[in-house]
């Protein structure tokens, strides 16, 4: 189908597919994320390095100079309405034959007044007739914005957008423009007001569909019968009493919630939301013990291998005394080991298996899976539940959130789940002292590190990337390693941890850090979630500006895991105002609210990655009033089931089928 458009071959098709565009409808519903007003710059007002747009007539034959490998630079001069300007443009020599003197061109670029020159990024033939608005799309390197505009325009002529999912009565209630009008408007805005109306309509539709789906799933789940269990409350209590600490009030409440869910006849779908360090892992272990007592297997999924390994080590220690068999299943195992574990799972010899996503997506066949736990992630959702269902499995599900979000948003977004919040922290914890430094203050940072090391404590150092990137001054893990070695290598052991290492290496390094054989662990954000080493009391984060506040709060949560005073040192030359928030606020719920305020909800959900919540336009924070209406309307519509006409009824019936497979 896409081939009907100009110039789309197999390669382009693939590139488009990465953007989620596989059909003409996808093109039509691929919306711009911003707009640019294209109009002639008043060059008298332009300042050094301003982006400018100016048209004129070419006055000389362009000269081309070649340099380096495959690089060229072309120079020519244009006569504008009131002056002449020199134009420089790189790697566009193929245009030379079309740039004869007398040719009219429009130049886009950066203004260099001292040289009376524009360094052009783009050339268009012809003068700038009148100002217009250009839609700007998210692109990949193979596709230019111009091409995107052209294809979308072609698609708009050849196809229609998908039918509207806003019921007619609601469309009328809000005086929404039609879907077709809105789609045209969003690609080719005619005025600020009409554009806003179109965007609101399209956002509303996304949200309405989402909440309709949530409502439906909730209904379905209520009807599903869960596993019939009888759990010895006494045995659970005994196990809890044997723990080295007593549970906090909120942990205790969560245990009650889980116990009731498991014993009840309907299926569990519960989210445990808790600030970092509030002690969620232990709840997962208690839940799997309950599940074990009722005779079922548990699958515990962690987002990273490192975390899976850590959970495995702890689970073994804690649960084996209760005769539970615990296994670790990750992608990095030898084929033979994997096979053995899979066999044991199939035969029911394993009670708790811990691993990454492979636990449900790969060819693991369970003896009797009763509970799935997912730690520190949002990704597990409808799609994964369906995968399980396709395998004939309907286990209870327990989620543990990576980032707690304020109650109002949690209620809407996690609309089809029950939520337990853990606000109380284990007693005796001190607040983590957080300080912000600029890169110039490296000496102070090192001094503070030295003080902690001398106390016998350990330190995490976080650097954003693995390889040093020439273009940025980002402190790569490798370089950081060398630097730290210079500073502390004589007396302390330093090692690094990153995503490119294999499972065994990671496991070895993590356990060496756990055993204090390593004092400074340099790492990318793989340690961001979950890692738990109580003797580590300091975390130093370089290029802190690159992280979201919630992410930094997660990182900071790696320390302060017992009574010792802990420290978080943020090192950054940029974005200080935002980073200062962390020096003042220690409540994760509040921090995620700040993150929402500053960056919207897009980042939070990892745009387009979490299938359930792939909003193209809507932002649950910024568009909260639309969110509220869409949610209420969707629930009401689902309840009343009053359709405008047969057409509408059919559309919704089909939508339902696609969600729940009602067959
Ligand atoms: P998170 O909620 O961030 O996943 P963890 O489950 O890793 O936190 O727990 C953090 C640390 O607190 C662990 O070392 C854990 O053993 C400990 N912990 C959990 N609950 C309690 C408690 N009630 N009292 C004291 N320490 C606790
Ligand atoms: Mg955790």
XYZ file of C-alpha atoms and ligand atoms in Angstrom:
691
model
C 0.000 0.000 0.000
C 2.703 2.462 0.941
C 4.362 1.832 -2.396
C 1.587 3.796 -4.054
C 3.289 6.903 -2.699
C 6.118 8.614 -4.538
C 9.564 7.217 -3.929
C 8.902 4.621 -1.260
C 11.025 1.522 -1.774
C 11.811 -1.348 0.587
C 14.423 0.607 2.579
C 12.203 3.596 3.152
C 9.380 1.287 4.050
C 11.497 -0.177 6.787
C 12.503 3.221 8.091
C 8.855 4.261 8.154
C 7.905 1.101 9.942
C 10.239 2.111 12.752
C 8.127 5.215 13.140
C 5.036 3.042 13.347
C 3.931 3.852 9.803
C 2.865 0.799 7.823
C -0.310 1.946 6.103
C -1.763 5.053 4.544
C -3.922 5.479 7.634
C -0.814 5.441 9.786
C 0.567 8.270 7.669
C -2.591 10.258 8.052
C -2.522 9.752 11.793
C 1.146 10.581 12.148
C 0.794 14.024 13.663
C 3.303 16.877 13.787
C 4.705 17.670 17.201
C 5.313 21.343 16.471
C 4.971 24.016 13.822
C 7.255 26.588 12.319
C 6.195 29.868 10.866
C 8.057 30.328 7.596
C 8.451 33.978 6.717
C 11.120 36.336 5.516
C 13.436 37.524 8.287
C 13.978 41.212 8.677
C 17.769 41.052 8.324
C 18.240 44.446 9.950
C 16.937 43.020 13.202
C 18.758 39.689 12.996
C 21.542 39.030 15.477
C 24.591 36.789 15.406
C 23.636 33.092 15.069
C 19.905 33.761 14.697
C 18.024 31.335 12.488
C 17.029 33.298 9.429
C 15.025 32.817 6.256
C 15.712 35.095 3.302
C 15.108 34.988 -0.436
C 17.037 36.547 -3.299
C 18.658 36.085 -6.691
C 21.915 34.250 -7.264
C 24.503 36.736 -8.575
C 27.529 34.563 -9.395
C 28.478 31.023 -10.350
C 28.834 29.037 -7.089
C 32.321 27.877 -6.148
C 32.839 24.439 -4.650
C 35.781 23.520 -2.411
C 36.495 19.923 -1.428
C 38.053 19.035 1.912
C 38.520 16.006 4.164
C 36.938 12.851 2.841
C 33.648 13.332 1.043
C 33.185 16.864 2.293
C 32.541 19.921 0.196
C 31.581 23.490 0.727
C 29.789 25.671 -1.762
C 29.854 29.480 -1.754
C 27.704 31.913 -3.679
C 26.162 35.303 -3.285
C 22.551 36.382 -3.439
C 20.982 39.758 -3.995
C 18.070 40.209 -1.600
C 15.539 43.028 -1.689
C 17.863 45.439 0.002
C 21.377 43.957 0.226
C 23.689 41.183 -0.911
C 24.623 38.294 1.326
C 27.185 35.502 0.983
C 25.836 31.985 1.333
C 27.823 28.965 2.497
C 26.368 25.499 2.352
C 27.982 22.116 2.986
C 27.635 18.918 0.980
C 25.122 20.254 -1.458
C 27.435 20.614 -4.496
C 24.980 18.622 -6.607
C 22.778 21.707 -6.578
C 25.435 23.773 -8.325
C 24.145 23.221 -11.844
C 20.742 24.557 -10.814
C 22.145 27.674 -9.150
C 22.985 29.728 -12.214
C 23.131 33.513 -11.837
C 19.619 34.893 -11.952
C 18.078 31.884 -10.157
C 15.700 32.765 -7.345
C 16.269 30.945 -4.075
C 15.116 30.929 -0.468
C 17.822 30.273 2.085
C 17.351 28.859 5.600
C 20.322 29.124 7.946
C 22.334 30.869 10.637
C 23.256 34.540 10.339
C 26.914 35.555 10.688
C 26.776 39.354 10.519
C 30.549 39.922 10.807
C 31.115 38.084 7.542
C 27.816 39.211 6.024
C 27.185 35.534 5.571
C 24.524 32.879 6.114
C 25.589 29.321 6.863
C 22.684 27.599 5.168
C 21.083 24.367 6.283
C 18.474 24.295 3.564
C 17.865 25.785 0.123
C 14.598 26.081 -1.711
C 14.200 27.250 -5.265
C 11.938 30.212 -5.855
C 11.158 33.266 -3.816
C 9.217 33.238 -0.587
C 5.797 34.248 -1.864
C 3.891 34.569 1.388
C 4.379 33.327 4.888
C 3.169 29.860 5.742
C 3.218 27.338 8.556
C 5.315 24.226 8.248
C 4.406 21.156 10.285
C 7.366 19.471 11.916
C 7.319 15.711 12.400
C 9.401 13.266 14.381
C 11.767 11.724 11.870
C 14.506 9.168 11.507
C 17.799 9.897 9.820
C 16.659 8.485 6.476
C 13.604 10.667 6.179
C 13.418 14.422 5.777
C 10.602 16.594 6.982
C 9.920 17.686 3.428
C 9.426 14.086 2.312
C 7.195 13.414 5.281
C 4.978 16.361 4.403
C 4.787 15.211 0.807
C 3.811 11.631 1.693
C 1.244 12.698 4.238
C -0.337 15.000 1.672
C -0.469 12.169 -0.842
C -1.907 9.830 1.762
C -4.548 12.398 2.669
C -5.683 12.362 -0.956
C -5.721 8.583 -1.260
C -7.187 7.493 2.055
C -9.290 8.542 5.007
C -8.442 8.522 8.678
C -9.732 5.591 10.678
C -13.337 6.025 11.784
C -13.900 8.160 14.844
C -14.146 6.502 18.208
C -15.869 9.366 19.852
C -19.553 8.508 20.030
C -21.741 10.889 18.023
C -23.608 12.159 21.067
C -20.371 13.119 22.766
C -18.993 14.716 19.626
C -22.080 16.895 19.584
C -21.998 17.628 23.281
C -18.538 19.178 23.008
C -19.065 20.628 19.528
C -15.997 18.774 18.337
C -14.976 19.158 14.702
C -15.188 15.905 12.755
C -12.255 13.539 12.704
C -11.504 14.252 9.070
C -11.532 17.996 9.579
C -9.333 17.654 12.631
C -6.780 15.515 10.883
C -6.541 17.951 7.981
C -6.231 20.843 10.382
C -3.469 19.273 12.426
C -1.338 18.711 9.334
C -2.235 22.036 7.727
C -3.356 24.462 10.394
C -5.444 27.386 9.257
C -5.587 29.325 12.522
C -4.509 29.001 16.116
C -8.080 28.545 17.288
C -9.059 25.845 14.820
C -5.789 24.047 15.408
C -6.390 23.990 19.123
C -9.886 22.599 18.598
C -8.562 19.902 16.306
C -5.847 18.902 18.735
C -8.242 18.801 21.651
C -10.563 16.582 19.672
C -7.799 14.165 18.731
C -6.435 14.070 22.261
C -9.881 13.413 23.601
C -10.300 10.527 21.199
C -7.023 8.915 22.271
C -7.998 9.235 25.894
C -11.568 8.131 25.381
C -10.372 4.963 23.682
C -7.876 4.333 26.430
C -10.412 4.671 29.212
C -13.011 2.718 27.329
C -10.487 -0.072 27.073
C -9.624 0.191 30.768
C -13.268 0.065 31.767
C -13.823 -2.947 29.621
C -10.804 -4.793 30.948
C -11.892 -4.143 34.485
C -15.316 -5.594 33.720
C -13.796 -8.643 32.143
C -11.468 -9.181 35.042
C -14.303 -8.953 37.549
C -16.020 -11.775 35.751
C -12.925 -13.938 35.570
C -12.662 -16.428 38.325
C -9.264 -16.595 39.887
C -7.561 -19.599 41.340
C -9.208 -21.261 44.285
C -6.834 -21.104 47.169
C -6.646 -21.750 50.834
C -3.631 -20.138 52.449
C -2.544 -20.735 56.018
C -2.552 -17.269 57.531
C -0.665 -18.649 60.498
C 2.239 -19.831 58.359
C 2.447 -16.457 56.627
C 2.498 -14.694 59.983
C 5.218 -17.006 61.238
C 7.351 -16.282 58.239
C 6.886 -12.543 58.680
C 7.866 -12.844 62.330
C 11.103 -14.535 61.349
C 12.181 -11.561 59.206
C 15.143 -9.558 60.549
C 12.874 -6.505 60.812
C 9.232 -5.800 61.473
C 7.097 -4.596 58.597
C 6.055 -0.980 58.402
C 2.374 -0.141 58.722
C 1.928 0.276 54.978
C 3.834 -2.921 54.217
C 1.541 -4.712 56.639
C -1.488 -3.255 54.895
C -0.149 -4.340 51.514
C 0.358 -7.877 52.835
C -3.285 -7.890 53.911
C -4.367 -6.614 50.493
C -2.410 -9.297 48.689
C -3.643 -12.016 51.004
C -7.265 -11.047 50.382
C -6.761 -10.793 46.635
C -5.193 -14.221 46.490
C -7.896 -15.806 48.582
C -10.763 -14.089 46.815
C -12.436 -15.786 43.909
C -11.647 -13.051 41.382
C -8.328 -12.522 39.763
C -5.732 -10.266 41.330
C -4.399 -7.282 39.383
C -2.701 -5.187 42.010
C -0.121 -2.445 41.869
C 2.165 -1.715 44.791
C 3.284 1.886 44.593
C 6.012 2.842 46.954
C 8.809 5.310 47.157
C 12.268 3.995 46.469
C 13.612 2.179 49.513
C 10.190 1.695 51.044
C 10.646 -2.071 50.941
C 8.631 -3.510 48.066
C 10.790 -6.528 47.341
C 9.980 -8.230 50.598
C 6.299 -7.989 49.697
C 6.995 -9.856 46.490
C 8.666 -12.635 48.452
C 5.838 -12.832 50.946
C 3.346 -12.987 48.076
C 5.246 -15.807 46.416
C 5.336 -17.652 49.718
C 1.548 -17.337 50.004
C 1.245 -18.591 46.470
C 3.553 -21.495 47.282
C 1.491 -22.395 50.336
C -1.522 -22.781 48.118
C 0.422 -25.035 45.803
C 1.290 -22.824 42.831
C 4.385 -21.586 41.031
C 5.457 -17.953 40.911
C 7.239 -16.111 38.083
C 9.033 -12.964 39.222
C 10.142 -10.629 36.437
C 12.756 -7.942 36.919
C 13.544 -5.246 34.352
C 17.274 -5.973 34.233
C 19.454 -8.998 34.649
C 21.368 -7.425 37.485
C 18.191 -6.980 39.424
C 17.024 -10.488 38.652
C 20.284 -11.838 40.007
C 20.013 -9.786 43.159
C 16.441 -10.849 43.783
C 17.449 -14.423 43.185
C 20.198 -14.281 45.781
C 17.868 -12.761 48.363
C 14.965 -15.051 47.573
C 17.127 -18.107 48.024
C 18.334 -16.943 51.382
C 14.875 -16.048 52.577
C 12.665 -18.723 51.094
C 14.689 -21.895 50.924
C 14.350 -22.426 54.681
C 10.628 -22.739 53.956
C 11.306 -25.493 51.450
C 10.710 -23.355 48.421
C 12.865 -24.091 45.393
C 14.097 -20.927 43.732
C 15.641 -20.689 40.261
C 17.150 -17.977 38.093
C 16.355 -17.984 34.401
C 18.030 -15.360 32.238
C 19.031 -15.082 28.604
C 22.688 -15.417 29.466
C 22.551 -18.974 30.827
C 24.172 -21.797 28.896
C 21.734 -23.624 26.650
C 22.036 -26.782 28.715
C 21.403 -24.978 32.000
C 18.432 -23.233 30.515
C 17.010 -26.492 29.314
C 17.351 -28.068 32.716
C 15.605 -25.201 34.449
C 12.835 -25.188 31.880
C 12.372 -28.888 32.433
C 12.226 -28.405 36.186
C 9.669 -25.639 35.809
C 7.576 -27.843 33.596
C 7.725 -30.689 36.072
C 6.831 -28.421 38.972
C 10.144 -28.851 40.755
C 10.620 -25.107 40.914
C 8.356 -22.966 43.069
C 9.722 -19.536 42.296
C 11.508 -18.613 39.085
C 13.151 -15.222 38.792
C 14.255 -13.657 35.533
C 13.612 -10.968 32.981
C 10.809 -10.718 30.471
C 11.773 -14.010 28.891
C 9.865 -15.677 31.705
C 6.572 -15.204 29.976
C 7.462 -14.441 26.397
C 9.785 -17.340 25.721
C 9.021 -20.987 25.537
C 8.659 -21.574 29.235
C 5.916 -24.029 30.098
C 4.758 -23.939 33.661
C 3.503 -26.779 35.751
C 0.931 -24.572 37.439
C 1.664 -20.876 37.319
C -0.385 -19.103 39.971
C 1.252 -15.716 40.338
C 3.224 -13.334 38.149
C 5.108 -10.498 39.800
C 6.678 -7.684 37.812
C 9.143 -5.428 39.543
C 9.986 -1.810 38.835
C 8.430 -1.275 35.458
C 5.365 -0.091 33.630
C 5.765 -2.164 30.544
C 3.835 -5.182 31.630
C 0.308 -4.681 30.512
C -2.540 -5.787 28.373
C -0.257 -7.277 25.744
C 1.568 -9.480 28.229
C -1.622 -10.543 29.922
C -2.889 -11.599 26.541
C 0.294 -13.578 25.878
C -0.310 -15.439 29.100
C -3.909 -16.011 28.221
C -2.953 -17.380 24.830
C -0.901 -19.926 26.675
C -3.986 -20.802 28.683
C -2.711 -19.071 31.796
C -4.656 -16.708 34.020
C -2.424 -16.214 37.031
C -2.840 -13.483 39.608
C -0.706 -10.481 38.883
C 1.212 -8.194 41.201
C 3.008 -5.111 39.882
C 5.561 -3.062 41.718
C 6.025 0.417 40.330
C 9.387 1.980 39.584
C 8.173 5.486 40.128
C 5.312 6.332 42.384
C 2.965 8.873 40.912
C 0.552 11.173 42.699
C -2.744 9.646 43.600
C -4.899 11.525 41.112
C -2.845 10.326 38.157
C -2.437 6.843 39.538
C -6.184 6.469 39.765
C -6.725 7.427 36.166
C -3.744 5.806 34.572
C -3.781 2.574 36.479
C -7.516 2.545 36.002
C -7.835 -1.209 35.698
C -5.777 -2.078 38.768
C -6.125 -2.012 42.491
C -3.437 0.122 44.091
C -1.630 -0.221 47.430
C 0.488 2.765 48.399
C 3.516 2.481 50.636
C 4.320 5.834 52.106
C 5.865 4.984 55.427
C 9.566 4.248 55.283
C 11.313 1.704 57.462
C 12.159 3.395 60.749
C 15.575 4.737 61.568
C 16.320 5.952 58.063
C 18.007 9.301 57.800
C 17.330 11.682 54.984
C 19.821 11.435 52.166
C 21.880 14.594 52.092
C 21.817 15.833 48.518
C 24.182 18.461 47.146
C 24.725 20.005 43.748
C 28.206 20.720 42.396
C 29.524 22.163 39.165
C 32.273 20.352 37.303
C 34.814 22.883 38.476
C 34.243 21.643 42.009
C 35.511 18.165 41.272
C 38.093 18.456 44.045
C 35.402 18.933 46.654
C 33.524 15.977 45.282
C 36.606 13.780 45.492
C 37.291 14.960 49.026
C 33.799 14.008 50.105
C 34.204 10.642 48.472
C 37.447 10.112 50.318
C 35.804 10.821 53.664
C 33.176 8.146 53.028
C 35.725 5.609 51.851
C 37.760 6.138 54.991
C 34.714 5.236 57.041
C 34.712 1.900 55.286
C 31.667 2.731 53.196
C 31.131 2.158 49.507
C 30.249 4.499 46.669
C 28.343 4.386 43.404
C 29.481 6.651 40.602
C 27.072 7.131 37.743
C 28.073 8.225 34.243
C 25.569 8.327 31.412
C 27.199 6.499 28.504
C 29.521 3.646 27.795
C 31.814 5.079 25.178
C 33.194 8.566 25.195
C 31.422 10.573 22.595
C 33.664 13.056 20.805
C 30.987 15.637 20.415
C 29.871 15.879 23.990
C 31.716 16.197 27.231
C 29.677 13.464 28.768
C 31.714 11.487 31.236
C 31.742 8.015 29.853
C 32.082 5.054 32.121
C 35.509 4.129 30.733
C 36.986 7.571 31.257
C 35.409 7.813 34.656
C 37.023 4.521 35.541
C 40.466 5.825 34.584
C 39.942 9.031 36.533
C 38.713 7.314 39.649
C 41.616 4.932 39.468
C 44.007 7.837 39.437
C 42.346 9.349 42.468
C 41.664 6.287 44.622
C 43.175 3.288 42.852
C 46.079 2.846 45.236
C 43.968 2.133 48.268
C 40.587 1.075 46.989
C 39.194 -1.307 44.437
C 37.229 0.204 41.613
C 35.202 -1.544 38.978
C 32.499 -0.851 36.443
C 29.134 -2.172 35.528
C 27.243 -1.534 32.313
C 24.681 -2.949 29.962
C 27.168 -4.371 27.480
C 28.713 -6.853 29.881
C 27.449 -10.385 29.884
C 25.380 -11.845 32.677
C 28.197 -13.666 34.413
C 30.405 -10.612 34.549
C 27.569 -8.528 35.917
C 26.750 -11.125 38.517
C 30.371 -11.341 39.615
C 30.778 -7.591 39.917
C 27.502 -7.160 41.751
C 28.345 -9.801 44.305
C 31.849 -8.411 44.761
C 30.319 -5.030 45.457
C 27.848 -6.643 47.828
C 30.755 -8.295 49.674
C 32.687 -5.014 49.797
C 35.490 -6.372 47.631
C 34.795 -3.391 45.411
C 34.553 0.021 47.062
C 33.718 2.225 44.113
C 31.318 0.962 41.509
C 31.140 2.996 38.335
C 28.056 2.395 36.383
C 25.595 3.521 33.782
C 22.008 3.713 34.876
C 21.715 -0.061 34.990
C 21.812 0.419 38.733
C 18.948 2.834 38.508
C 16.319 0.471 39.676
C 16.297 -1.826 42.609
C 19.919 -2.560 43.387
C 20.324 -2.919 47.124
C 23.705 -2.771 48.868
C 23.307 -1.339 52.334
C 26.938 -0.428 52.989
C 26.927 1.938 50.025
C 26.337 5.372 51.495
C 27.221 7.716 48.668
C 26.182 8.093 45.086
C 27.877 10.568 42.775
C 26.016 11.358 39.576
C 27.852 13.084 36.757
C 26.028 14.953 33.986
C 23.015 14.948 36.239
C 21.199 17.286 33.845
C 20.695 14.363 31.517
C 18.313 12.618 33.848
C 14.724 13.223 34.828
C 14.064 14.088 38.449
C 12.300 10.813 39.148
C 15.168 8.940 37.595
C 17.655 10.813 39.773
C 15.498 10.099 42.784
C 15.573 6.407 41.882
C 19.342 6.556 41.558
C 19.625 8.361 44.851
C 17.514 5.615 46.380
C 20.442 3.215 45.904
C 21.845 4.690 49.117
C 20.235 5.455 52.459
C 19.108 1.880 52.871
C 19.806 1.602 56.576
C 20.582 3.833 59.557
C 23.843 5.219 58.152
C 23.858 8.825 56.977
C 23.985 8.758 53.183
C 24.883 11.289 50.525
C 23.964 12.058 46.963
C 26.291 14.335 45.007
C 24.937 15.694 41.751
C 27.551 17.071 39.385
C 26.374 19.292 36.569
C 27.032 22.574 34.852
C 23.532 22.924 33.508
C 19.899 23.035 34.460
C 20.683 23.852 38.059
C 17.316 25.235 39.009
C 15.631 21.949 38.221
C 18.304 19.898 39.931
C 18.039 22.034 43.064
C 14.591 20.532 43.617
C 16.277 17.302 44.628
C 18.329 18.999 47.297
C 15.100 20.104 48.953
C 12.520 17.414 48.275
C 12.867 13.824 49.405
C 9.378 12.456 48.804
C 9.193 10.469 45.586
C 5.516 11.209 45.055
C 6.221 14.916 45.195
C 9.234 14.600 42.922
C 7.287 12.791 40.260
C 4.707 15.555 40.439
C 7.503 18.063 39.753
C 8.713 15.920 36.882
C 5.235 15.925 35.427
C 5.035 19.665 35.755
C 8.384 20.229 34.068
C 8.429 17.588 31.383
C 4.877 16.381 30.948
C 3.944 12.751 31.177
C 5.595 11.657 27.933
C 8.965 10.860 29.411
C 7.405 9.119 32.288
C 5.800 6.469 30.197
C 8.666 6.198 27.766
C 6.762 7.593 24.818
C 5.202 4.986 22.584
C 6.868 2.138 24.376
C 4.190 1.067 26.715
C 1.593 -0.337 24.384
C -1.321 0.400 26.667
C -0.631 4.027 26.888
C 0.728 5.182 23.592
C -0.738 8.631 23.383
C 0.521 10.549 20.407
C -0.865 13.859 21.481
C -2.331 13.683 24.938
C -0.269 14.328 28.025
C -1.920 13.124 31.182
C -0.480 15.978 33.175
C -0.924 18.932 30.851
C -4.226 17.726 29.497
C -5.615 16.633 32.797
C -8.986 18.298 32.271
C -9.454 16.393 29.015
C -8.331 13.253 30.836
C -11.014 13.720 33.462
C -13.813 14.217 30.960
C -12.710 11.385 28.729
C -12.592 9.019 31.676
C -16.028 9.929 32.984
C -17.565 9.856 29.528
C -16.032 6.517 28.634
C -17.263 4.893 31.824
C -20.736 6.292 31.374
C -20.905 5.306 27.736
C -19.829 1.789 28.573
C -22.441 1.619 31.295
C -25.377 2.897 29.245
C -24.428 1.382 25.920
C -26.657 3.766 24.035
C -25.415 3.890 20.469
C -26.290 6.573 17.986
C -26.833 4.143 15.160
C -26.091 0.640 14.006
C -22.795 1.760 12.516
C -21.570 3.021 15.862
C -22.653 -0.090 17.682
C -20.798 -2.243 15.212
C -17.663 -0.183 15.579
C -17.632 -0.521 19.343
C -18.461 -4.201 19.280
C -15.495 -4.808 17.027
C -13.246 -2.695 19.192
C -14.284 -4.743 22.195
C -13.521 -7.956 20.429
C -10.081 -6.740 19.510
C -9.404 -6.000 23.158
C -10.699 -9.038 24.914
C -11.014 -11.753 22.293
C -14.537 -12.475 23.380
C -14.635 -15.616 21.261
P 12.304 -0.787 47.067
O 10.941 -0.457 47.582
O 13.027 0.418 46.580
O 12.287 -1.916 46.068
P 13.712 -2.663 48.725
O 12.635 -3.663 48.683
O 14.923 -2.934 47.921
O 13.137 -1.238 48.345
O 14.089 -2.423 50.256
C 15.104 -1.560 50.668
C 15.845 -2.098 51.875
O 15.028 -2.001 53.026
C 16.221 -3.555 51.765
O 17.521 -3.715 52.243
C 15.205 -4.250 52.636
O 15.718 -5.453 53.157
C 14.968 -3.227 53.710
N 13.659 -3.276 54.345
C 12.472 -3.561 53.753
N 11.472 -3.482 54.644
C 12.020 -3.111 55.815
C 11.491 -2.838 57.125
N 10.193 -2.943 57.382
N 12.361 -2.458 58.096
C 13.666 -2.336 57.828
N 14.229 -2.590 56.637
C 13.424 -2.957 55.630
Mg 12.817 -2.630 44.396
